Short mmCIF file of C-alpha atoms in Angstrom, two decimals:
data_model
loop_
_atom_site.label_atom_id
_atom_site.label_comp_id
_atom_site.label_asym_id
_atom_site.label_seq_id
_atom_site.Cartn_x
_atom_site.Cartn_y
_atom_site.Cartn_z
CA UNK A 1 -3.42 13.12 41.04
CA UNK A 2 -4.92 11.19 38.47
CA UNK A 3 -2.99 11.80 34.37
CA UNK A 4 -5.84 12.65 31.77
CA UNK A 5 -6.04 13.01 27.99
CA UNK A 6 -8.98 15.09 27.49
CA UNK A 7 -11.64 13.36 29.68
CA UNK A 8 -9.62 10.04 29.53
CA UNK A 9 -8.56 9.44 32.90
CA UNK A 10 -5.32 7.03 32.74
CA UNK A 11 -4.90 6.61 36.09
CA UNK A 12 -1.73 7.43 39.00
CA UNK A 13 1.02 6.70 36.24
CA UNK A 14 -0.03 4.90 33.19
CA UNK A 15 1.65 2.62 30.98
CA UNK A 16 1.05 2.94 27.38
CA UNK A 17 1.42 0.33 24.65
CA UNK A 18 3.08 1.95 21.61
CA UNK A 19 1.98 1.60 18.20
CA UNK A 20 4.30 -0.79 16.24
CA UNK A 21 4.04 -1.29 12.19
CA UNK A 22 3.44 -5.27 12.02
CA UNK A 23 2.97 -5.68 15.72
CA UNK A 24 0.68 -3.54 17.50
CA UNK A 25 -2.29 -5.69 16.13
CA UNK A 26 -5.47 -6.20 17.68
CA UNK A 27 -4.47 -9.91 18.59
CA UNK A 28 -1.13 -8.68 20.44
CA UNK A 29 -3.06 -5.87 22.06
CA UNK A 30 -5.87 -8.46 23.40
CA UNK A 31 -2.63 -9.76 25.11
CA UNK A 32 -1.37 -6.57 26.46
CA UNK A 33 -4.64 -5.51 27.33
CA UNK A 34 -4.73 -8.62 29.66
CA UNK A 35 -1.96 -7.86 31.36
CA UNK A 36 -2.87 -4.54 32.35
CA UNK A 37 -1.68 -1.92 29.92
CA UNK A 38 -3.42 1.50 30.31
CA UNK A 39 -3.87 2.60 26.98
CA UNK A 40 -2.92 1.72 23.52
CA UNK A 41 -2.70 2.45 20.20
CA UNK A 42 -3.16 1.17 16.57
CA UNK A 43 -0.24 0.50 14.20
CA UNK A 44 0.44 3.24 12.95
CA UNK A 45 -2.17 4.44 9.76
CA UNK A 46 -1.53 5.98 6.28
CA UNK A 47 -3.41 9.12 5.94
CA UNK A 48 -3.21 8.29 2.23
CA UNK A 49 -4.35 4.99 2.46
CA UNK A 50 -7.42 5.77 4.52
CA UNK A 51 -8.34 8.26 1.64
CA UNK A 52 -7.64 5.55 -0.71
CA UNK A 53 -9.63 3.26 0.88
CA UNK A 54 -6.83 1.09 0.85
CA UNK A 55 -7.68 -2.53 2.77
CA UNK A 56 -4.57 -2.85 4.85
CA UNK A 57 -4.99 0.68 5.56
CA UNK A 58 -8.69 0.71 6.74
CA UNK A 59 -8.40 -2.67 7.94
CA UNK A 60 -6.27 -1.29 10.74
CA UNK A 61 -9.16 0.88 11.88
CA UNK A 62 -10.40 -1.94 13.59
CA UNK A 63 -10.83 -1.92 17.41
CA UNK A 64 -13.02 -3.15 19.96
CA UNK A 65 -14.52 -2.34 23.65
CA UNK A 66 -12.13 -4.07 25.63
CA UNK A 67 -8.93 -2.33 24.20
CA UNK A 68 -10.52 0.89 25.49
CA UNK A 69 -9.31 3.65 26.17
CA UNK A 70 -7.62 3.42 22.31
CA UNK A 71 -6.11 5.44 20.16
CA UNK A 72 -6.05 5.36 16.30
CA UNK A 73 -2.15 6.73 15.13
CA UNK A 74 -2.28 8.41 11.51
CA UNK A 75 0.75 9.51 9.60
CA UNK A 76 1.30 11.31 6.14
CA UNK A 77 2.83 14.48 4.55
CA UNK A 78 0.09 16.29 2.88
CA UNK A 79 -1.96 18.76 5.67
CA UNK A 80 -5.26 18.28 3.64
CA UNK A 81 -4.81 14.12 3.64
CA UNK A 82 -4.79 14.11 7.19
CA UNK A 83 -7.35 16.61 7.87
CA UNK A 84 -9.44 13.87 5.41
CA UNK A 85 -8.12 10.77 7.42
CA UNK A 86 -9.35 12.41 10.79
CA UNK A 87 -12.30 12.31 9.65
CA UNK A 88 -12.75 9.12 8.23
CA UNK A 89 -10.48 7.61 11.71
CA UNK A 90 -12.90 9.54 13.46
CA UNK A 91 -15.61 7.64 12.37
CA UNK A 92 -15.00 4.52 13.95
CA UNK A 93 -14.78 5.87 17.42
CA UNK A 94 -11.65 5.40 18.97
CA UNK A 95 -10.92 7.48 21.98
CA UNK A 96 -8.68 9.40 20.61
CA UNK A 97 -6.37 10.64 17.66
CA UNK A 98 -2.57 10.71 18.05
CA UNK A 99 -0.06 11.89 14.64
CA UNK A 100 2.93 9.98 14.36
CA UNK A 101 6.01 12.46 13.96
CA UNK A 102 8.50 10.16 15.16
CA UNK A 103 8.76 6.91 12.70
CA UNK A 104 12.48 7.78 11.28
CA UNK A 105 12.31 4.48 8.42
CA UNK A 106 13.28 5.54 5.04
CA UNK A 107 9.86 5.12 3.00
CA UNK A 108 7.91 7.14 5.40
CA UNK A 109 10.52 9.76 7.03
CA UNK A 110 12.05 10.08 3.12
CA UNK A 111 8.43 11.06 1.96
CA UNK A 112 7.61 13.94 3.94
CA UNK A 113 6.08 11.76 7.00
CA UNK A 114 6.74 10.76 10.29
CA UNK A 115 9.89 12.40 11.71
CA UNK A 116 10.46 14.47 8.38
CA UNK A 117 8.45 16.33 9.45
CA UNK A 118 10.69 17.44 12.24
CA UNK A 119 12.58 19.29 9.76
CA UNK A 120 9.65 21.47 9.38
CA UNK A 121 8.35 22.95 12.76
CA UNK A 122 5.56 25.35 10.72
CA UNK A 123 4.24 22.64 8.55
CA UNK A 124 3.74 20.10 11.81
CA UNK A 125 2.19 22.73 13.49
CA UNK A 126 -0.30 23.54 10.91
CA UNK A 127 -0.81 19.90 9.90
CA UNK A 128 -1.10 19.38 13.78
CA UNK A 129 -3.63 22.49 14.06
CA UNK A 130 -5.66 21.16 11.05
CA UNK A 131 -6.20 17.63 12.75
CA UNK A 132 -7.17 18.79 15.96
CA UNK A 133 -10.08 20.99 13.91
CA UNK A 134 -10.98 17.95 12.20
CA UNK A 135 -12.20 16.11 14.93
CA UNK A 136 -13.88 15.89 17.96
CA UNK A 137 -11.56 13.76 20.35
CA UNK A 138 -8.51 14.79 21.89
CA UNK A 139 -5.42 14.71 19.67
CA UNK A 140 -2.09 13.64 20.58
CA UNK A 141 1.22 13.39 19.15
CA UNK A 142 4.29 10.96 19.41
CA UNK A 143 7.54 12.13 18.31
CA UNK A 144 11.65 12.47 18.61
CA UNK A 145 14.47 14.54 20.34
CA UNK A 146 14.45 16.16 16.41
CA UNK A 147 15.94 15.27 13.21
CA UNK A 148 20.13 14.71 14.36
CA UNK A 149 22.41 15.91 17.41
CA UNK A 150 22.17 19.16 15.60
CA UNK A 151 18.68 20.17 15.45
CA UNK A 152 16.82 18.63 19.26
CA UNK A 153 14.05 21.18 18.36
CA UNK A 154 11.72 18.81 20.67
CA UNK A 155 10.78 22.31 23.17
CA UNK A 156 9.71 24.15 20.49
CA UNK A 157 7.55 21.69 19.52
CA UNK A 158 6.39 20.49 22.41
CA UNK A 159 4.93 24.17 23.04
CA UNK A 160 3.88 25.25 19.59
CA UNK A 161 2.14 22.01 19.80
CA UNK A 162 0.17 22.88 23.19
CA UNK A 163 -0.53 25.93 21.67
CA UNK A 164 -2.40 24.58 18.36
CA UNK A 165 -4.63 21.87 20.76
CA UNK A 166 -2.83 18.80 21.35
CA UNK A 167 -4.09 17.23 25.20
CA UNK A 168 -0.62 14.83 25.22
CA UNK A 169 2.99 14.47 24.16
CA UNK A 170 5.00 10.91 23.62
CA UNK A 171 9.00 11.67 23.16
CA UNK A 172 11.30 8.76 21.76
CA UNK A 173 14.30 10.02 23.42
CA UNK A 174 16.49 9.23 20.16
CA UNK A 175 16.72 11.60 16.95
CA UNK A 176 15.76 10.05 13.91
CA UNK A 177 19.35 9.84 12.83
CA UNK A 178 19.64 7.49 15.44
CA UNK A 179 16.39 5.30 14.21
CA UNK A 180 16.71 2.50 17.18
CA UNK A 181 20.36 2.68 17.76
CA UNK A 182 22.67 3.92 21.06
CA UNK A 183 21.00 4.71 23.74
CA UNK A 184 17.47 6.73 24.37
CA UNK A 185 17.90 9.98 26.20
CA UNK A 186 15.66 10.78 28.21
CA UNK A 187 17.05 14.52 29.68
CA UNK A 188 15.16 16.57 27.05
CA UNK A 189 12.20 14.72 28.08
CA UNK A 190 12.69 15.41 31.73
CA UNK A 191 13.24 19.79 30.61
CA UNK A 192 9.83 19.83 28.71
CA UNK A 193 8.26 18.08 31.83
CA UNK A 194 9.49 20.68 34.27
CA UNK A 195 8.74 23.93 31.33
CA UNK A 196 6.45 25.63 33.09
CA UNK A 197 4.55 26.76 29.77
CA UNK A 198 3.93 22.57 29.11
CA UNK A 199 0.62 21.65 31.11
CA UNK A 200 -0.27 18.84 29.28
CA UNK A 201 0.85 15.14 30.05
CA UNK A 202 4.35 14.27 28.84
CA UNK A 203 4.93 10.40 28.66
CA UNK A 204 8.74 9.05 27.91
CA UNK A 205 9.75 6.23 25.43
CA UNK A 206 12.76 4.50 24.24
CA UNK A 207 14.95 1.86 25.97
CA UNK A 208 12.03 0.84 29.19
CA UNK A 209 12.90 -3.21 29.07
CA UNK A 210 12.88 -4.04 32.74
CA UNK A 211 10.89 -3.14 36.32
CA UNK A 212 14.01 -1.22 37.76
CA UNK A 213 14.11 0.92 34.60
CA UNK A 214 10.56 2.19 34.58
CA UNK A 215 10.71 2.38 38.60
CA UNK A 216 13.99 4.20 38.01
CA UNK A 217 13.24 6.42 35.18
CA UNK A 218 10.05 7.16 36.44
CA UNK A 219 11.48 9.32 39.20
CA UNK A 220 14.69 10.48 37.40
CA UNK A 221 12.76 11.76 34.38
CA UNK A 222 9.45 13.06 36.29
CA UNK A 223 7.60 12.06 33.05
CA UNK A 224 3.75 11.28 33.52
CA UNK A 225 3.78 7.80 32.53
CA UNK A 226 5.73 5.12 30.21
CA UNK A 227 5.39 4.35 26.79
CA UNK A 228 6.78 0.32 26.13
CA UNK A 229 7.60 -0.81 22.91
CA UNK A 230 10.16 -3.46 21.78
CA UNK A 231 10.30 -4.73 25.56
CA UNK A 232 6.31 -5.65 25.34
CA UNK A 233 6.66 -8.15 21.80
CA UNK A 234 6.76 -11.53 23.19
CA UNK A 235 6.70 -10.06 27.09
CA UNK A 236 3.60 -8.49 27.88
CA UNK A 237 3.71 -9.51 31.27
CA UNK A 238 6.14 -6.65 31.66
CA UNK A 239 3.22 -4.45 32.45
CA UNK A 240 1.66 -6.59 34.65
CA UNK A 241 5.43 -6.62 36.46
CA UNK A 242 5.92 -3.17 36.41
CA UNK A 243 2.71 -2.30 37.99
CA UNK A 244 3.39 -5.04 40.66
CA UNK A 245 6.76 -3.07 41.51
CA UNK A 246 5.20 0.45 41.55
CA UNK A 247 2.06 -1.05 44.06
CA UNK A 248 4.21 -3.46 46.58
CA UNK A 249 7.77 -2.66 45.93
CA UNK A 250 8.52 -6.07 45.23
CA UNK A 251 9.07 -8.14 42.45
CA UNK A 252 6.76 -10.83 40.57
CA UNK A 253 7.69 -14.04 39.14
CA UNK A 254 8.57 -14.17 35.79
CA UNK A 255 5.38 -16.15 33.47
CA UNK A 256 6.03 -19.99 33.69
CA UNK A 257 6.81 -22.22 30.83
CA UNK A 258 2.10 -22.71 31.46
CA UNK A 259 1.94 -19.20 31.38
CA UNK A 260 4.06 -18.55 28.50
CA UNK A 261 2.26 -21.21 26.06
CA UNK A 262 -1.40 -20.13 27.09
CA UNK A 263 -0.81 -16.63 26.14
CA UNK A 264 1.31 -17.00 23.05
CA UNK A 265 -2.04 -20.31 22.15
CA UNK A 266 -4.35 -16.68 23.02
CA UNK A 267 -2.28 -14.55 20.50
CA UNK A 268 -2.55 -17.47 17.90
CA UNK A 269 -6.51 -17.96 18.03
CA UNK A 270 -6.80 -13.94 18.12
CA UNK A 271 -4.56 -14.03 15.31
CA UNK A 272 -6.74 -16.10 13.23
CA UNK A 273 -9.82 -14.72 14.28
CA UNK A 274 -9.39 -11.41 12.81
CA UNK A 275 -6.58 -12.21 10.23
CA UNK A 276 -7.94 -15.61 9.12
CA UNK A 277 -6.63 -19.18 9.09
CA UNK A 278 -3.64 -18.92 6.70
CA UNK A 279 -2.56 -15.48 7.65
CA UNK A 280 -3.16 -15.90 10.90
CA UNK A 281 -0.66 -18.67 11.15
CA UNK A 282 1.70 -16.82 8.82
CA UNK A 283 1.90 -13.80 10.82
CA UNK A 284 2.23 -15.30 14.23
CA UNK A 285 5.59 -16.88 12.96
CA UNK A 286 7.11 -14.02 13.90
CA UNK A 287 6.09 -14.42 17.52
CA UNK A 288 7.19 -17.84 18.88
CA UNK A 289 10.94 -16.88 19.21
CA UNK A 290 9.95 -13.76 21.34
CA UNK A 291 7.47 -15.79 23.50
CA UNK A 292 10.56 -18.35 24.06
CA UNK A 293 12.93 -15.89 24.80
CA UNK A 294 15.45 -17.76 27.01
CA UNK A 295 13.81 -20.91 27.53
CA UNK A 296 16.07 -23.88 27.14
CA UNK A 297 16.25 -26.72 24.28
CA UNK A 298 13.47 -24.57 22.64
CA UNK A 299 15.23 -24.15 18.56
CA UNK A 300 13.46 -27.60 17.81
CA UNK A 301 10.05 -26.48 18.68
CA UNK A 302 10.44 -23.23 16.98
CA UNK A 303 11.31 -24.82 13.51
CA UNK A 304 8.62 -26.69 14.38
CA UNK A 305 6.41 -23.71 14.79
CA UNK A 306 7.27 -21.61 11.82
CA UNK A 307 6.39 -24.82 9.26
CA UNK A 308 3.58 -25.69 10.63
CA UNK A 309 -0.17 -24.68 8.41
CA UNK A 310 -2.39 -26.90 10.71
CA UNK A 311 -3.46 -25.03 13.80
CA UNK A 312 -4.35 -28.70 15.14
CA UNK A 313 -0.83 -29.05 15.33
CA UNK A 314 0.85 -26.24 15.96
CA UNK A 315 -1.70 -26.69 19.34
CA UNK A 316 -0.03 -30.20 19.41
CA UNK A 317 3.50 -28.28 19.78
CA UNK A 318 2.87 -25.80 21.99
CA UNK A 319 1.28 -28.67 24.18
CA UNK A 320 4.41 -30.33 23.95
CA UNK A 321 6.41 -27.82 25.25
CA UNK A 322 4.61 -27.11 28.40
CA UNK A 323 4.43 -30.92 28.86
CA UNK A 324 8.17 -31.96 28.12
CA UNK A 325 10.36 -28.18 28.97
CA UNK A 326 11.74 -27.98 32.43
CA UNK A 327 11.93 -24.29 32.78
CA UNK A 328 12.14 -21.71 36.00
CA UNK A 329 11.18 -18.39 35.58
CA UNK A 330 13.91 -15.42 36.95
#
């Protein structure tokens, strides 16, 4: 059996690309995308800044044919805001709308967003029921255990959540108390799988960062398909990997030092495509450590990297290190 959203068909067991504030971009999706993730999603959107018309904001509407199937993610803490940002997200035709109630930083959870709203099951559910009547795409949502140890109120949502329209369910298996901290836990997730009221896809997140892991969890959990996050910056041959695994059983080589360079050059000229030259360089700073991750005698290059304003030679660099860096993959 095949998982759908909707009419989206996702395939046996998808993987799914979650949406990252300064990272799920389209340039690090193009990457992603190449290296077979099933669906993704936008960073994650500011209902008020859509209304706003805010340029960071609307800028992050952007998406193009070969990221499909896509999702836009919209957040906020005022029902009629995101009833208005559906409509405007709706616009640009993404395949499908999913409401963050899961990001637990301070100047989104602390303003009546994201996984505050966990601490509120009626007004998520009619903020949740007045998205879904705002638009005609499927809706999903992506969100926590609950608020702290105390309060794992992740059934009742999951099912007053089904009830009100939603066609899929992400869980983070941390509370926000936790934010990224300790380990995910993924039992809840497995209990809302196996509710017998739940009949739409349920898709685990938190803590997937290897083959054995997904292969592993996969089975323990009985989850529909993977959400990757923090393991996919710098690595998105993970998918690629894991999907290797599920099909053969076996294990692929790790990306070469060829590999590593051509994709992290792709992110680069993506970068600067849709950011511009000087951001475009800016921004990808960020990157180069991640892409590096473990390679030897590589600090020099990096400070290299970061200083660098002339693609010309930051090309000249990364040329450099395929040339001169002795490296094996695991």
């Amino acid at each position: 059996m095949t998982v759908k959203i909707g009419n989206i068909d996702l395939g046996e067991f998808p993987l799914l690309l979650a949406p990252m504030e300064d990272v799920s971009d389209p340039p690090f999706r193009y990457v992603c995308k190449q290296n077979g993730v099933d669906m993704m999603y936008t960073e994650f959107i500011s209902s008020e800044g859509l209304i706003r018309d805010a340029a960071k904001s609307v800028q992050k509407l952007d998406i193009f044919e070969y990221e499909r199937p896509i999702g836009i993610q919209i957040f906020g803490s005022s029902i009629e805001t995101m009833r208005e940002a559906t409509s405007i997200a709706t616009r640009v035709n993404p395949d499908l709308i999913d409401i963050n109630y899961g990001c637990p930083v301070k100047n989104v959870a602390c303003r009546g967003a994201g996984a505050s709203l966990l601490q509120d099951i009626d007004k998520m559910v009619a903020m949740t029921k007045a998205v879904v009547e705002s638009t005609h795409l499927p809706v999903t949502v992506k969100t926590r255990l609950g608020w702290d140890d105390n309060t794992k109120n992740v059934r009742e949502v999951a099912e007053r959540l089904q009830d009100v329209g939603i066609k899929a369910l992400t869980i983070h298996g941390r509370t926000r108390a936790q934010m990224y901290k300790g380990s995910a836990d993924w039992t809840l997730i497995r209990e809302i799988r196996r509710n017998p009221r739940i009949r739409i896809p349920v898709f685990g997140n938190g803590d997937v960062d290897s083959v054995e892991k997904a292969a592993n969890w996969r089975m323990e959990y009985e989850v529909d398909g993977i959400m990757i996050g923090r393991a996919a910056i710098g690595y998105p041959w993970i998918f690629r990997e894991i999907k290797h695994f599920f099909k053969t059983g076996g294990h692929l080589e790790g990306p070469t030092i060829a590999e590593r360079v051509e994709v992290c050059r792709t992110h680069l000229e993506k970068s600067i495509q849709w950011k511009g030259r000087r951001t475009g360089i800016f921004e990808m700073r960020r990157h180069y450590s991640n892409y590096f991750k473990g390679v030897p005698d590589f600090k020099h290059y990096r400070m290299l990297l970061v200083s660098l304003e002339d693609v010309q030679d930051i090309y000249g660099v990364l040329d450099e290190i395929k040339e001169k860096i002795d490296f094996v993959p695991a």
